[in-house]
XYZ file of C-alpha atoms in Angstrom:
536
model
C 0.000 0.000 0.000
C 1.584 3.611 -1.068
C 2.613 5.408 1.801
C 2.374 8.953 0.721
C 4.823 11.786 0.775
C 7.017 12.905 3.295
C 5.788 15.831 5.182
C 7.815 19.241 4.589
C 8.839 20.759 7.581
C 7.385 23.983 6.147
C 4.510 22.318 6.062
C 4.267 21.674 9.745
C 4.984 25.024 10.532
C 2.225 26.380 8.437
C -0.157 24.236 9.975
C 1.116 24.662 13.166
C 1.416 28.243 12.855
C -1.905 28.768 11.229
C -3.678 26.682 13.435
C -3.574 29.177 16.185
C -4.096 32.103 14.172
C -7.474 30.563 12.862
C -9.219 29.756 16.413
C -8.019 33.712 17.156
C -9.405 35.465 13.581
C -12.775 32.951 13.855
C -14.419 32.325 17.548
C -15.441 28.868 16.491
C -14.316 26.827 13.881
C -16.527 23.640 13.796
C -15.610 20.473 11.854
C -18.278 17.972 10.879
C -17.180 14.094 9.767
C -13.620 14.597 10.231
C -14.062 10.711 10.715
C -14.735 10.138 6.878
C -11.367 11.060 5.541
C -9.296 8.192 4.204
C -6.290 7.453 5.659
C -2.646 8.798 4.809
C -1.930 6.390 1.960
C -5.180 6.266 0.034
C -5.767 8.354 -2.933
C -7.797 11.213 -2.354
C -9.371 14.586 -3.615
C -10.809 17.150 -1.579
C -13.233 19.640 -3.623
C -14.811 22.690 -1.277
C -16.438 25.738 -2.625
C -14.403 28.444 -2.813
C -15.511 31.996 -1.013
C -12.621 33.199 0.909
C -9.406 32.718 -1.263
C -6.376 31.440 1.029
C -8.472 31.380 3.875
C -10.437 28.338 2.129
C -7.289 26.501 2.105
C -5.814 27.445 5.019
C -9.264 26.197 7.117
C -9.174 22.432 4.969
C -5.495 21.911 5.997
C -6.588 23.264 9.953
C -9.224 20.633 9.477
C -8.012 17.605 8.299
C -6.387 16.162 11.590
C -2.606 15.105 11.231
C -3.498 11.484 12.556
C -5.730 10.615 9.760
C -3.446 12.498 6.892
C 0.455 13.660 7.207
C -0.488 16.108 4.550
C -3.061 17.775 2.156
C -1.225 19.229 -1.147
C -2.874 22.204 -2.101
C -3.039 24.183 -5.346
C -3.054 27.847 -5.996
C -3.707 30.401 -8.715
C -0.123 30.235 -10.873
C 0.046 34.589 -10.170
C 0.509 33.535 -6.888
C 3.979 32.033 -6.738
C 7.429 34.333 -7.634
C 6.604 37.536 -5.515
C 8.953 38.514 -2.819
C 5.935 38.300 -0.422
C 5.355 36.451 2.916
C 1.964 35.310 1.146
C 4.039 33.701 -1.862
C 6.619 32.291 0.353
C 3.753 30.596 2.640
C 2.404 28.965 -0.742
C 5.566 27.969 -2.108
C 6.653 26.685 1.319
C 3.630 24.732 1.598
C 4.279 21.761 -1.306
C 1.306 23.825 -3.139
C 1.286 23.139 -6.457
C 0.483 26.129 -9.280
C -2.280 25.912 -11.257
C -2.220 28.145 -14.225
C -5.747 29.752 -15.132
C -6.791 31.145 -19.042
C -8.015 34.383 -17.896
C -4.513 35.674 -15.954
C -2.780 35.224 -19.923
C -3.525 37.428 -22.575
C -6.130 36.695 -25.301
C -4.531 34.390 -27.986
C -2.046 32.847 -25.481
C -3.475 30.046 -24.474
C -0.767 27.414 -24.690
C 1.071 29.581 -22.027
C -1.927 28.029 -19.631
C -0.971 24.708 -20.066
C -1.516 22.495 -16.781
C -0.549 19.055 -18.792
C 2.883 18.905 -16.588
C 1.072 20.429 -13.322
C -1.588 17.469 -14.065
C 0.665 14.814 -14.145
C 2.344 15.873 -11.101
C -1.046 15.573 -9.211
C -1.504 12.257 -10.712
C 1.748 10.770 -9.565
C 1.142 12.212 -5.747
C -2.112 10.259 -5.669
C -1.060 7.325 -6.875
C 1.704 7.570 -4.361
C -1.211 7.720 -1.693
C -1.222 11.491 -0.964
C -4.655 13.703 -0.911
C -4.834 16.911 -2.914
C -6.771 19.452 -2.747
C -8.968 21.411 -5.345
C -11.318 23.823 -5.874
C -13.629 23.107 -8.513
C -15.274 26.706 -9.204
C -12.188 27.794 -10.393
C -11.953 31.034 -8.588
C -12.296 32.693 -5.149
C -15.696 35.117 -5.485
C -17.721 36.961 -2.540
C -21.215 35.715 -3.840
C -23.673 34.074 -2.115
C -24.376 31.264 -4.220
C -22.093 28.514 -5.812
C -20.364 29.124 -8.846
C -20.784 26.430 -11.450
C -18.347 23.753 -11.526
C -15.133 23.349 -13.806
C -14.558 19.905 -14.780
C -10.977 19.405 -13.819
C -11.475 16.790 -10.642
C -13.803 14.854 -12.961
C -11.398 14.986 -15.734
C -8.757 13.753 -13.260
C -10.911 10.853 -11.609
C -11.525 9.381 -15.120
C -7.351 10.149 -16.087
C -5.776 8.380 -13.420
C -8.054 5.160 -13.738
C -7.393 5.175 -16.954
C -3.592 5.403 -16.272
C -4.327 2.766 -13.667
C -6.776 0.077 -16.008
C -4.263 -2.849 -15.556
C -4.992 -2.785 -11.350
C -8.558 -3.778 -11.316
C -8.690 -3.138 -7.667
C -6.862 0.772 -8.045
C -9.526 3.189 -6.403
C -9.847 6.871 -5.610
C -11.749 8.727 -3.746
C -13.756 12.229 -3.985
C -14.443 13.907 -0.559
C -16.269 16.992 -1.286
C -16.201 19.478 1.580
C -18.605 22.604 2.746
C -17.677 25.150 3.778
C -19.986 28.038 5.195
C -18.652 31.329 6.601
C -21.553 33.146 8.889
C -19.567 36.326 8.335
C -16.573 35.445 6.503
C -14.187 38.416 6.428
C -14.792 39.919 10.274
C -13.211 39.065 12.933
C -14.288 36.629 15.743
C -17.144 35.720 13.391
C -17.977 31.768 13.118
C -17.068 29.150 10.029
C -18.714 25.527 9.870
C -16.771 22.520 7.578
C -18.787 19.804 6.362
C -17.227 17.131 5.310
C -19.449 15.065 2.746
C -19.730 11.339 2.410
C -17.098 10.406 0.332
C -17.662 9.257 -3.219
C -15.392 6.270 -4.044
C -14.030 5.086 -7.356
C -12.297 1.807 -8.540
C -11.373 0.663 -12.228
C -13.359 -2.828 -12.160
C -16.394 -0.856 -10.773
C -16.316 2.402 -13.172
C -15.353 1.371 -16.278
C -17.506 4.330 -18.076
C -15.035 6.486 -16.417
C -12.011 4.904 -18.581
C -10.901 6.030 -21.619
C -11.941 6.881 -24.551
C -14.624 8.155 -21.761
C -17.759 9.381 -23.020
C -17.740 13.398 -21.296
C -21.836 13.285 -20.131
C -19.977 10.867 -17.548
C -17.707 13.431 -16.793
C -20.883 16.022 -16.348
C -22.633 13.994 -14.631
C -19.691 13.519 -11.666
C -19.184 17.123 -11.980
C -23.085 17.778 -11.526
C -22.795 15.064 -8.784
C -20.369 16.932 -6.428
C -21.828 20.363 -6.947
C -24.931 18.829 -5.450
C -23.051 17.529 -2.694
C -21.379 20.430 -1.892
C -24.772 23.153 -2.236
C -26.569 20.841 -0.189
C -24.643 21.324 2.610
C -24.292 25.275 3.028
C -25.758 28.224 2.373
C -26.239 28.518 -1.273
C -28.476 31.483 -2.106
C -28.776 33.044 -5.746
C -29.065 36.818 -3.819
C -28.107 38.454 -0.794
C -31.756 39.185 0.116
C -32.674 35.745 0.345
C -29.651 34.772 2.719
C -30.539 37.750 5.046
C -34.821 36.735 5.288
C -33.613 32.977 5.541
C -31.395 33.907 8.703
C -34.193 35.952 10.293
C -36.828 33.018 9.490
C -34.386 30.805 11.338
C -33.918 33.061 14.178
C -38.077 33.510 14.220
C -38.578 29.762 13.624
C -35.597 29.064 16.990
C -35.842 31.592 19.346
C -32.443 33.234 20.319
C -31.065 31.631 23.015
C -31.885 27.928 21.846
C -28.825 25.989 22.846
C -28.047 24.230 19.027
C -25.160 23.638 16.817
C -23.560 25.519 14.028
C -24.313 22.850 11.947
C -27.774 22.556 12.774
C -28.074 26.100 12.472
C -26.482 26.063 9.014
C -28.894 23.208 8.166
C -31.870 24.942 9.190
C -31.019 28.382 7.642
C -30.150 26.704 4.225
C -33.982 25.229 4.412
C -35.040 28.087 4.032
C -32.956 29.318 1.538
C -33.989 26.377 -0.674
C -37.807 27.548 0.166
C -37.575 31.210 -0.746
C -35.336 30.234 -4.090
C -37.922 27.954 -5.406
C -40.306 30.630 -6.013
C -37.115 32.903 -8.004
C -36.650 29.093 -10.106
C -40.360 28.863 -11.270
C -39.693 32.875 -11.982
C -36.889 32.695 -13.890
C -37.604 30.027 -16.144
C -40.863 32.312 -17.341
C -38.879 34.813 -18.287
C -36.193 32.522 -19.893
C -38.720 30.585 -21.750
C -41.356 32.760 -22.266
C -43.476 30.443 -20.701
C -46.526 31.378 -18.213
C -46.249 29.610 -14.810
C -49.405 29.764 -12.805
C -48.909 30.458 -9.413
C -50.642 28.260 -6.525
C -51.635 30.028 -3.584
C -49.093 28.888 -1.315
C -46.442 30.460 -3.636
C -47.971 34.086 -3.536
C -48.187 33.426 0.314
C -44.281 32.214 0.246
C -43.574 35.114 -1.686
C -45.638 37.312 0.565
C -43.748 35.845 3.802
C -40.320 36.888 2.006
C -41.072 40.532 1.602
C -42.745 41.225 4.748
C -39.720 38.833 6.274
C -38.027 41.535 4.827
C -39.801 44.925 5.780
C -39.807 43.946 9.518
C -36.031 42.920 9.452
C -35.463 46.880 8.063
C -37.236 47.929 10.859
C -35.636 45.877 13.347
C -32.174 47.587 11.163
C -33.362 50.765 11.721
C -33.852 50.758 15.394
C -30.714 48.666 15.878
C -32.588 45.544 18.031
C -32.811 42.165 17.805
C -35.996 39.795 16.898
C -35.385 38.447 20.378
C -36.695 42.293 21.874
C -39.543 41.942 20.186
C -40.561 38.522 21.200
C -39.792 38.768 24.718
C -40.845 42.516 25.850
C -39.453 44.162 28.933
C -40.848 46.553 31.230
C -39.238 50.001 31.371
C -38.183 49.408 34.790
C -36.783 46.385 34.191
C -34.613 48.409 31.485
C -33.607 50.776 33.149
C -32.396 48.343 35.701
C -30.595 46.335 32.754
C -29.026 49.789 31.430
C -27.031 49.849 34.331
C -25.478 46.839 34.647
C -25.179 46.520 31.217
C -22.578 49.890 31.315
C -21.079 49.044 34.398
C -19.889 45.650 33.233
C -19.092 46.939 29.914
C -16.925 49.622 31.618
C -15.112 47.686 33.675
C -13.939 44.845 30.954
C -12.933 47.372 28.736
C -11.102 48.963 31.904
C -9.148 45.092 32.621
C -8.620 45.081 29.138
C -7.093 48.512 28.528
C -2.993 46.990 29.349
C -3.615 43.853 26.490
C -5.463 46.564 24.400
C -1.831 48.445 24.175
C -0.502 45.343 22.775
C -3.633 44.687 20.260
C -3.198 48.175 19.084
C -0.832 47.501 16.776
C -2.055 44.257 15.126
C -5.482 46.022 14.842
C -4.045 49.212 12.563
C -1.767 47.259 10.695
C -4.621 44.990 9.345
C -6.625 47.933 9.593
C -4.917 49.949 6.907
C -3.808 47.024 4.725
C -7.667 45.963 4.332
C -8.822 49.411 4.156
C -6.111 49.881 0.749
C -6.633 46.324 -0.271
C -10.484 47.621 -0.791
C -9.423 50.216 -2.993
C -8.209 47.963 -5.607
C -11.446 46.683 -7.011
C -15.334 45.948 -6.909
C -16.848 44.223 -4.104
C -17.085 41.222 -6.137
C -13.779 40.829 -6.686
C -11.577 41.873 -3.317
C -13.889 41.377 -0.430
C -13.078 37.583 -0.899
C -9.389 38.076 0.239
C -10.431 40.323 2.810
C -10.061 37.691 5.509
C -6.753 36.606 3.879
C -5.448 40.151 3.916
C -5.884 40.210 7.896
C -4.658 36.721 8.903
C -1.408 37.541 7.349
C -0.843 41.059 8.153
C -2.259 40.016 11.592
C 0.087 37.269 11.906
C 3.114 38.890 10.908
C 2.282 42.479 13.498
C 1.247 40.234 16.230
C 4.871 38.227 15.838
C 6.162 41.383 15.637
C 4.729 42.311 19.143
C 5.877 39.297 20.654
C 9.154 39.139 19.490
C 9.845 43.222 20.277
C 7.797 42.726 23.884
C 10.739 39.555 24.191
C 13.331 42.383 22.727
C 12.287 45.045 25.311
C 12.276 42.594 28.737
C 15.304 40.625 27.435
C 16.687 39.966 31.213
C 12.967 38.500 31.650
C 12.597 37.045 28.270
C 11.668 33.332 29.123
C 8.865 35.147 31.698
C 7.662 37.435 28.579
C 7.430 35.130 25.982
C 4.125 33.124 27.751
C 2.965 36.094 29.556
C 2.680 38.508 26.590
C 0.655 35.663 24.774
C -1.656 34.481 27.808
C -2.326 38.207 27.829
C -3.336 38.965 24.338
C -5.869 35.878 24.727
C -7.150 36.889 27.614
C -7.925 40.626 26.272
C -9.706 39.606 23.601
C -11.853 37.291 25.645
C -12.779 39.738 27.470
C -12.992 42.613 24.619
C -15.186 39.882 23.203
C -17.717 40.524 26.106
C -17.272 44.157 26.522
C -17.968 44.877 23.613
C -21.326 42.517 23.783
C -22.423 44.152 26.782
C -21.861 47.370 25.211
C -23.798 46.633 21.989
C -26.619 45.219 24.653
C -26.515 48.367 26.380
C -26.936 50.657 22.888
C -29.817 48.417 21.959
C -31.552 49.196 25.085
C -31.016 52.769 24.600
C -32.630 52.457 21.510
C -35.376 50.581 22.319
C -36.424 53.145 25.520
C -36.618 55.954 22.583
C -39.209 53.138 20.418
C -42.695 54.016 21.740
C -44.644 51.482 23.820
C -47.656 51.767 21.250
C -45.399 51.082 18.242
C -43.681 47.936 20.150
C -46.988 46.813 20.786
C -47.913 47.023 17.169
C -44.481 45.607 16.380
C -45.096 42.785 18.670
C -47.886 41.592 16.865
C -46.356 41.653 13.727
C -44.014 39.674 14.573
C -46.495 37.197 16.514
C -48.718 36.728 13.187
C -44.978 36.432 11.230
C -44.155 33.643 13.864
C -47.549 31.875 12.800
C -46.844 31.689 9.126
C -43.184 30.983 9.892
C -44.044 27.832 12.061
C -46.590 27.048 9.676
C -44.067 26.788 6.816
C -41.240 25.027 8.474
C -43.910 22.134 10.172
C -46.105 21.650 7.496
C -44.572 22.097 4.461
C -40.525 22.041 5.077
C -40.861 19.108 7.794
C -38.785 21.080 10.340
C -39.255 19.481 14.187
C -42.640 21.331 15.638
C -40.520 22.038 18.954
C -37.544 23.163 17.650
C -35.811 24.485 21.153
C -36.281 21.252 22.676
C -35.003 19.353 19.573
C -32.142 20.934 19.193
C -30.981 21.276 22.901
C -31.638 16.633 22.501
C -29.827 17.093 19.001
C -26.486 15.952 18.714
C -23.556 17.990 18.252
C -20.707 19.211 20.702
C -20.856 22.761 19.895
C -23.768 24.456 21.539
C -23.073 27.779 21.217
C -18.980 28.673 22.500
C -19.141 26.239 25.675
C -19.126 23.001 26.258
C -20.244 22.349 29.722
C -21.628 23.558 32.273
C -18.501 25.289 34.174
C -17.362 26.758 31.491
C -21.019 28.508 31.039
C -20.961 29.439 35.063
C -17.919 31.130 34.062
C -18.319 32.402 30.698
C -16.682 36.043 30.967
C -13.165 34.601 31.878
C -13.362 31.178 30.497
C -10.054 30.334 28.931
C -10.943 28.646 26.309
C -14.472 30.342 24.324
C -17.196 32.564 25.462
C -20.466 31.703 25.753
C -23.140 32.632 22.472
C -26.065 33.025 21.969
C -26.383 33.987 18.283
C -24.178 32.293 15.772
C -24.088 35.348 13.947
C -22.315 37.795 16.046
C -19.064 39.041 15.563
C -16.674 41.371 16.884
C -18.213 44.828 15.976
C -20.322 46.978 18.120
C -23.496 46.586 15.995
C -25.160 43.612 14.977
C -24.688 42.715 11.181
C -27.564 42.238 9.201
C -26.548 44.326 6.474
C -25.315 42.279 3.308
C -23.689 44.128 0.020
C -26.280 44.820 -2.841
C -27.071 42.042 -5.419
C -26.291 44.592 -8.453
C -22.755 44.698 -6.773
């Protein structure tokens, strides 16, 4: 049995190295069916959607654990490699291999985008045993929805069991992987990787995948893994409808439900795949010039979408959550909250203020490289790299921190060098939850200045929205009828940033993760809700 390649020590380092930064950039990085990855000396491909450029790569090789695989060889955009920067050293370092695309050559030069020899090298690693890594949409893009798929890893599949026909029992296999991002480029914001029953091949049992190969095969595999991977994240063909889907979630399980990321992925894309249906029968009138007749429960699904919508732009406007609405307070008991809310606030960000002097840096540095990087292009095309952009730059100023804090206390260095660190952590941990009892205390401002009469009108809103909500998930999406006791029986270890019960008792100085409530908050002193427009 092939053993695979050795491991580079660069390698090691990388993963190591970016290991760390990850759980500090995301709060939670969750990783489902780690258990279905072959084994280090198996052939295998790894195909994930591709949203967040080197972050997409650098969260698969976090994620597959080093006991299963020694190493996952990676591929990267061609433009990548040559540059005197730490970002092209990293990839170089890495064993990545350079993938040369059509559109970075000039028109009329496409023989200079030849990937025969860059083919053949990936060949040869898998049938040495190694697992590579490819991203079959081609390209990094901030979209919401799924580009379609190239047909390289098909083309591949059917290449090397063709190279392999004279070993009947020669198999490969396909894990596809999703990944979803609940905020993808801000910081302390929450990423979920699904790893997808794998898809095994073997020349006796595939033999329309063997040469001369017949290429609706090859469509079909590619159609085949693009299912796999949509099914498992948030694919949406517009911003609006991931926004309404994540408030119909929230409506549908009440903030504070103790469930998964993945279940709250799971749930959200349901109703992703509910609101699309109505833009699919819509689109293929106007395509085909064909007249669909509507059935009453798709004017009332469209009808639940936009007023989904209007009462989320209110809830915008006044800066509150869904979770205000549906569980009033008296003004007392406001008041009261107001209070606390400030003091606590004031005195974490008061702890905080000595690990805040060493944050400073890290924070401008990735401030102003993001805020230049922006400059460079449309939304479309830059905001992918944006999380990219401040792992890096936040890697290298935080090292730089360390080793001049080191510099600085050099009689005391061995002292410095875990203290400094330990620190840092703890500062953020508790930045984290200043900065959510601050944002607790603003929306409590806010909603003292909302009239009681318009609450109460508000209120019912949302209780008649709740109705039709429940009414859609039960009886026509199948959803559980009691989701919050469902989901606190569901499986799953991560329920919310804890994982027992000391670690919630003492959530504000817990080492490890604060407790959450909502899977979509980040690090930012407002709630975000707000998504770039569609025309972008």
């Amino acid at each position: 049995m092939p053993q695979g390649s050795p491991t580079p020590w660069s390698y090691l380092l990388i993963r190591l190295l970016f290991k760390f930064v990850l759980r500090i950039f995301y709060g939670t990085v969750v990783v489902e069916n780690a258990e279905l990855i072959p084994k280090t000396g198996r052939p295998w491909i790894v195909c994930a959607n591709h949203s967040n450029s080197l972050t997409d790569a650098l969260l698969l090789v976090d994620a597959v654990p080093s006991r299963i695989r020694n190493m996952l060889r990676l591929t990267a955009k061609s433009t990548q490699f040559g540059r005197k920067t730490f970002t092209s050293w990293l990839i170089e370092s890495a064993g990545t291999v350079p993938l040369k695309r059509r559109k970075d050559y000039e028109q009329g030069s496409i023989n200079n985008a030849d990937n025969s020899e860059v083919m053949e090298k990936l060949m040869e690693a898998l049938e040495m045993g190694d697992a590579i890594c490819l991203f079959p949409e081609g390209a990094s893009r901030y979209h919401p929805t799924i580009a379609p798929l190239k047909t390289g890893v098909s083309r591949i599949v059917s290449d090397i069991l063709t190279r392999n026909r004279d070993n009947p029992e020669f198999e490969i296999s396909v894990l596809t992987c999703s990944i979803t991002y609940m905020h993808r480029q801000h910081f302390r914001s929450d990423v979920l990787v699904t790893f997808n029953p794998p898809m095994a091949f073997r020349v006796k049992d595939n033999p329309e995948l063997l040469a001369p190969v017949n290429y609706d095969e090859i469509r079909a595999l590619t159609a085949r893994m693009h299912q796999e991977i949509s099914s498992r994240t948030i694919d949406a063909p517009s911003w609006e409808i991931v926004r309404t889907a994540k408030l119909a979630s929230r409506i549908y399980v009440p903030l504070g439900t103790k469930m998964s990321l993945g279940d709250y992925v799971r749930v959200t894309r349901i109703f992703v795949e509910a609101f699309k249906d109505f833009d699919r029968m819509r689109d293929k009138s106007s395509h085909e010039g064909e007249k669909v007749e509507y059935t009453d429960e798709d004017v009332n699904l469209l009808q639940l979408r936009r007023d989904l919508q209007i009462y989320q732009d209110q809830l915008s406007r006044w800066g509150i959550k869904d979770d205000r609405i549906r569980q009033p307070l008296a003004r007392g008991t406001i008041a009261s909250r107001l209070l606390i809310r400030l003091i606590w606030s004031l005195f974490l960000f008061t702890i905080s203020l000595p690990g805040l002097f060493l944050w400073l840096p890290v924070f401008c540095t990735t401030f102003y490289a993001v805020h230049n990087f922006k400059k460079t292009g449309p939304i479309w095309d830059t905001w992918d790299e944006i999380a990219q952009y401040k792992l890096i730059y936040g890697l290298i100023s935080g090292l730089c921190v360390w080793f001049g804090s080191i510099l600085i206390t050099l009689p005391k260095a061995a002292i410095t060098a875990v203290v400094i660190p330990s620190l840092m952590w703890m500062t953020l941990r508790w930045l984290e939850d200043a900065v959510s009892a601050f944002r607790a205390f603003t929306a409590l401002v806010r909603l003292l200045r909302v009239g009681k009469g318009t609450l109460k009108g508000m209120r019912k809103e949302r209780e008649a929205l709740h109705e039709r909500v429940m009414k859609l998930a039960v009886l026509t999406l199948g959803l559980p009828k009691d989701p919050e006791t469902y989901f606190l029986e569901a499986g799953g270890r991560e329920k919310g940033r804890v994982r027992n019960g000391w670690e919630s008792g003492a959530r504000y100085f817990s080492v490890r993760r604060r407790r959450k409530r909502d899977w979509n908050e980040t690090l930012r002193l407002y709630d975000k809700t707000d998504y770039p427009e569609d025309s972008l």
